[in-house]
Amino acid sequence: WAAFRNILAEILEASGLMVLNQKPSDAEEHLVGLSDDVGVGFIPDHGNQPSSSTVDRATDSTCQDETGVSKVIRADQKRFFFDLGNNNRGHFLRISEVLDQLELVSKTLQVEQKLFYLDLKENPRGKYLKISKKMSGSRSTIIVPSSDISWFLDPFNYYVRRAREQRVAA
């Protein structure tokens, strides 16, 4: 939480949206507005903005976000993205959490018109095999936990042996 608080203080300071009548050292100790209405304490003149009933919602689909400040922090196997920006409705803080996935081995295999991706990955729950098939723009994926990979491959090994035996017999 201390890292979270500090990153918010950095974003606040870097954005130039300092809270009125507040010393910079106070911003590091307590970020005014985090538990209040969104924007209160962060955005000067926030209370003077029109109520949501008078805002034209038709422009929401065409608005472009202009991200001003972005920060990333890592904790364990997660990344937290903090993006402070503004758009036609005002200022916003977007916080995203992304789980880091460690890719151990990656192979690509083309069979006729199909493209197969085999990725051995690891996340906090363990290792797993991700098998994806791409054909004609569509993609299908299955996930096999590492504990079941040998069980999953047994039928393939069986059919490979049978195909070899039939070739030798012919």
Tab-separated table of C-alpha atoms in Angstrom:
chain	number	residue	atom	x	y	z
A	1	TRP	CA	0.000	0.000	0.000
A	2	ALA	CA	2.917	2.311	0.661
A	3	ALA	CA	4.103	1.830	-2.922
A	4	PHE	CA	0.556	2.456	-4.151
A	5	ARG	CA	0.332	5.653	-2.077
A	6	ASN	CA	3.757	6.849	-3.229
A	7	ILE	CA	3.008	6.256	-6.894
A	8	LEU	CA	-0.218	8.241	-6.575
A	9	ALA	CA	1.718	11.053	-4.899
A	10	GLU	CA	4.246	11.036	-7.770
A	11	ILE	CA	1.484	11.127	-10.365
A	12	LEU	CA	-0.269	13.917	-8.533
A	13	GLU	CA	2.915	15.955	-8.274
A	14	ALA	CA	3.992	15.305	-11.869
A	15	SER	CA	0.621	16.183	-13.313
A	16	GLY	CA	0.618	19.686	-11.894
A	17	LEU	CA	-2.843	19.128	-10.448
A	18	MET	CA	-1.731	19.872	-6.897
A	19	VAL	CA	-4.501	20.203	-4.360
A	20	LEU	CA	-5.094	23.836	-3.537
A	21	ASN	CA	-3.843	25.074	-0.146
A	22	GLN	CA	-1.960	21.861	0.591
A	23	LYS	CA	1.779	21.500	1.233
A	24	PRO	CA	3.663	18.977	-0.951
A	25	SER	CA	4.715	16.973	2.120
A	26	ASP	CA	1.044	16.532	3.044
A	27	ALA	CA	0.375	14.963	-0.365
A	28	GLU	CA	2.783	12.148	0.447
A	29	GLU	CA	1.183	11.445	3.835
A	30	HIS	CA	-2.475	11.590	2.808
A	31	LEU	CA	-3.897	11.859	-0.683
A	32	VAL	CA	-7.020	13.931	-0.283
A	33	GLY	CA	-9.927	12.634	-2.286
A	34	LEU	CA	-9.099	8.933	-2.501
A	35	SER	CA	-12.053	7.993	-0.342
A	36	ASP	CA	-14.215	10.930	-1.450
A	37	ASP	CA	-16.148	11.478	-4.658
A	38	VAL	CA	-13.953	10.818	-7.703
A	39	GLY	CA	-11.905	13.915	-8.415
A	40	VAL	CA	-12.729	15.799	-5.210
A	41	GLY	CA	-9.450	16.989	-3.716
A	42	PHE	CA	-7.483	16.094	-6.840
A	43	ILE	CA	-8.995	18.358	-9.427
A	44	PRO	CA	-9.262	22.100	-8.784
A	45	ASP	CA	-12.783	23.471	-9.316
A	46	HIS	CA	-14.191	19.937	-9.396
A	47	GLY	CA	-17.290	21.077	-7.533
A	48	ASN	CA	-17.966	23.678	-10.239
A	49	GLN	CA	-18.375	21.076	-12.988
A	50	PRO	CA	-21.894	20.509	-14.308
A	51	SER	CA	-23.860	17.626	-12.844
A	52	SER	CA	-24.005	14.370	-14.778
A	53	SER	CA	-27.547	15.157	-15.908
A	54	THR	CA	-26.310	18.158	-17.915
A	55	VAL	CA	-23.287	16.442	-19.498
A	56	ASP	CA	-23.745	15.479	-23.146
A	57	ARG	CA	-23.257	11.694	-23.162
A	58	ALA	CA	-23.449	11.456	-26.960
A	59	THR	CA	-19.785	12.461	-27.248
A	60	ASP	CA	-18.583	9.552	-25.060
A	61	SER	CA	-18.031	7.184	-27.965
A	62	THR	CA	-15.877	9.636	-29.925
A	63	CYS	CA	-13.755	11.085	-27.113
A	64	GLN	CA	-10.001	10.599	-27.251
A	65	ASP	CA	-8.091	10.022	-23.998
A	66	GLU	CA	-4.986	12.137	-23.648
A	67	THR	CA	-2.881	10.299	-21.085
A	68	GLY	CA	-0.639	12.745	-19.291
A	69	VAL	CA	1.376	10.723	-16.780
A	70	SER	CA	1.933	6.963	-16.617
A	71	LYS	CA	3.684	4.918	-13.960
A	72	VAL	CA	4.247	1.188	-13.511
A	73	ILE	CA	5.055	-0.635	-10.284
A	74	ARG	CA	5.809	-4.326	-9.840
A	75	ALA	CA	4.750	-6.369	-6.831
A	76	ASP	CA	5.440	-10.104	-6.744
A	77	GLN	CA	4.357	-11.352	-10.171
A	78	LYS	CA	1.977	-8.479	-10.871
A	79	ARG	CA	2.325	-5.124	-12.582
A	80	PHE	CA	0.172	-2.128	-11.707
A	81	PHE	CA	-0.280	0.592	-14.322
A	82	PHE	CA	-1.305	4.074	-13.179
A	83	ASP	CA	-2.374	6.433	-15.965
A	84	LEU	CA	-3.424	9.988	-15.171
A	85	GLY	CA	-5.037	11.794	-18.053
A	86	ASN	CA	-7.926	13.885	-19.183
A	87	ASN	CA	-10.624	13.847	-21.805
A	88	ASN	CA	-13.687	15.934	-22.646
A	89	ARG	CA	-15.339	14.884	-19.345
A	90	GLY	CA	-12.419	15.912	-17.129
A	91	HIS	CA	-9.442	14.290	-15.450
A	92	PHE	CA	-9.203	10.599	-14.652
A	93	LEU	CA	-6.913	8.069	-12.993
A	94	ARG	CA	-6.905	4.613	-14.575
A	95	ILE	CA	-5.411	1.784	-12.504
A	96	SER	CA	-4.813	-1.590	-14.166
A	97	GLU	CA	-3.448	-4.800	-12.693
A	98	VAL	CA	-1.651	-7.250	-14.965
A	99	LEU	CA	-0.341	-10.643	-13.957
A	100	ASP	CA	3.185	-11.295	-15.214
A	101	GLN	CA	3.392	-14.595	-17.040
A	102	LEU	CA	6.781	-16.152	-17.503
A	103	GLU	CA	7.145	-17.787	-20.912
A	104	LEU	CA	9.551	-20.706	-20.643
A	105	VAL	CA	9.442	-22.220	-24.144
A	106	SER	CA	7.634	-21.133	-27.279
A	107	LYS	CA	7.332	-23.039	-30.578
A	108	THR	CA	5.353	-22.492	-33.767
A	109	LEU	CA	4.208	-25.305	-36.059
A	110	GLN	CA	2.482	-24.993	-39.438
A	111	VAL	CA	0.310	-27.868	-40.658
A	112	GLU	CA	-1.399	-27.222	-44.006
A	113	GLN	CA	-3.377	-23.981	-43.563
A	114	LYS	CA	-3.252	-24.092	-39.763
A	115	LEU	CA	-0.703	-22.412	-37.528
A	116	PHE	CA	-0.154	-23.911	-34.064
A	117	TYR	CA	1.502	-22.062	-31.179
A	118	LEU	CA	2.830	-24.110	-28.263
A	119	ASP	CA	3.860	-22.033	-25.264
A	120	LEU	CA	5.075	-23.393	-21.948
A	121	LYS	CA	4.348	-20.663	-19.410
A	122	GLU	CA	4.341	-20.109	-15.677
A	123	ASN	CA	2.188	-17.997	-13.379
A	124	PRO	CA	1.631	-18.003	-9.580
A	125	ARG	CA	-0.522	-21.139	-9.864
A	126	GLY	CA	2.216	-23.106	-11.643
A	127	LYS	CA	3.425	-24.124	-15.082
A	128	TYR	CA	1.079	-24.830	-17.967
A	129	LEU	CA	1.078	-25.550	-21.688
A	130	LYS	CA	-0.910	-23.161	-23.857
A	131	ILE	CA	-1.784	-24.579	-27.277
A	132	SER	CA	-3.311	-22.169	-29.786
A	133	LYS	CA	-4.493	-22.836	-33.331
A	134	LYS	CA	-4.877	-20.031	-35.839
A	135	MET	CA	-6.730	-20.566	-39.086
A	136	SER	CA	-8.481	-18.065	-41.355
A	137	GLY	CA	-8.233	-15.288	-38.787
A	138	SER	CA	-9.870	-17.237	-35.957
A	139	ARG	CA	-7.899	-18.502	-32.991
A	140	SER	CA	-8.676	-21.339	-30.580
A	141	THR	CA	-6.747	-22.012	-27.381
A	142	ILE	CA	-6.557	-24.762	-24.799
A	143	ILE	CA	-4.617	-24.690	-21.535
A	144	VAL	CA	-3.089	-27.859	-20.066
A	145	PRO	CA	-1.671	-27.718	-16.508
A	146	SER	CA	1.876	-29.087	-16.249
A	147	SER	CA	0.692	-31.900	-13.976
A	148	ASP	CA	-1.496	-33.212	-16.828
A	149	ILE	CA	0.831	-32.714	-19.818
A	150	SER	CA	1.981	-36.360	-19.929
A	151	TRP	CA	-1.643	-37.550	-19.598
A	152	PHE	CA	-2.603	-35.157	-22.414
A	153	LEU	CA	0.229	-36.395	-24.680
A	154	ASP	CA	-0.456	-40.137	-24.187
A	155	PRO	CA	-3.109	-40.305	-26.967
A	156	PHE	CA	-0.761	-38.473	-29.374
A	157	ASN	CA	2.066	-40.915	-28.626
A	158	TYR	CA	-0.316	-43.838	-29.178
A	159	TYR	CA	-1.331	-42.576	-32.638
A	160	VAL	CA	2.272	-41.805	-33.614
A	161	ARG	CA	3.278	-45.402	-32.740
A	162	ARG	CA	0.319	-46.797	-34.713
A	163	ALA	CA	1.180	-44.677	-37.761
A	164	ARG	CA	4.815	-45.866	-37.666
A	165	GLU	CA	3.739	-49.506	-37.328
A	166	GLN	CA	1.412	-49.169	-40.322
A	167	ARG	CA	4.200	-47.608	-42.424
A	168	VAL	CA	6.596	-50.434	-41.521
A	169	ALA	CA	3.950	-53.078	-42.293
A	170	ALA	CA	3.213	-51.539	-45.698
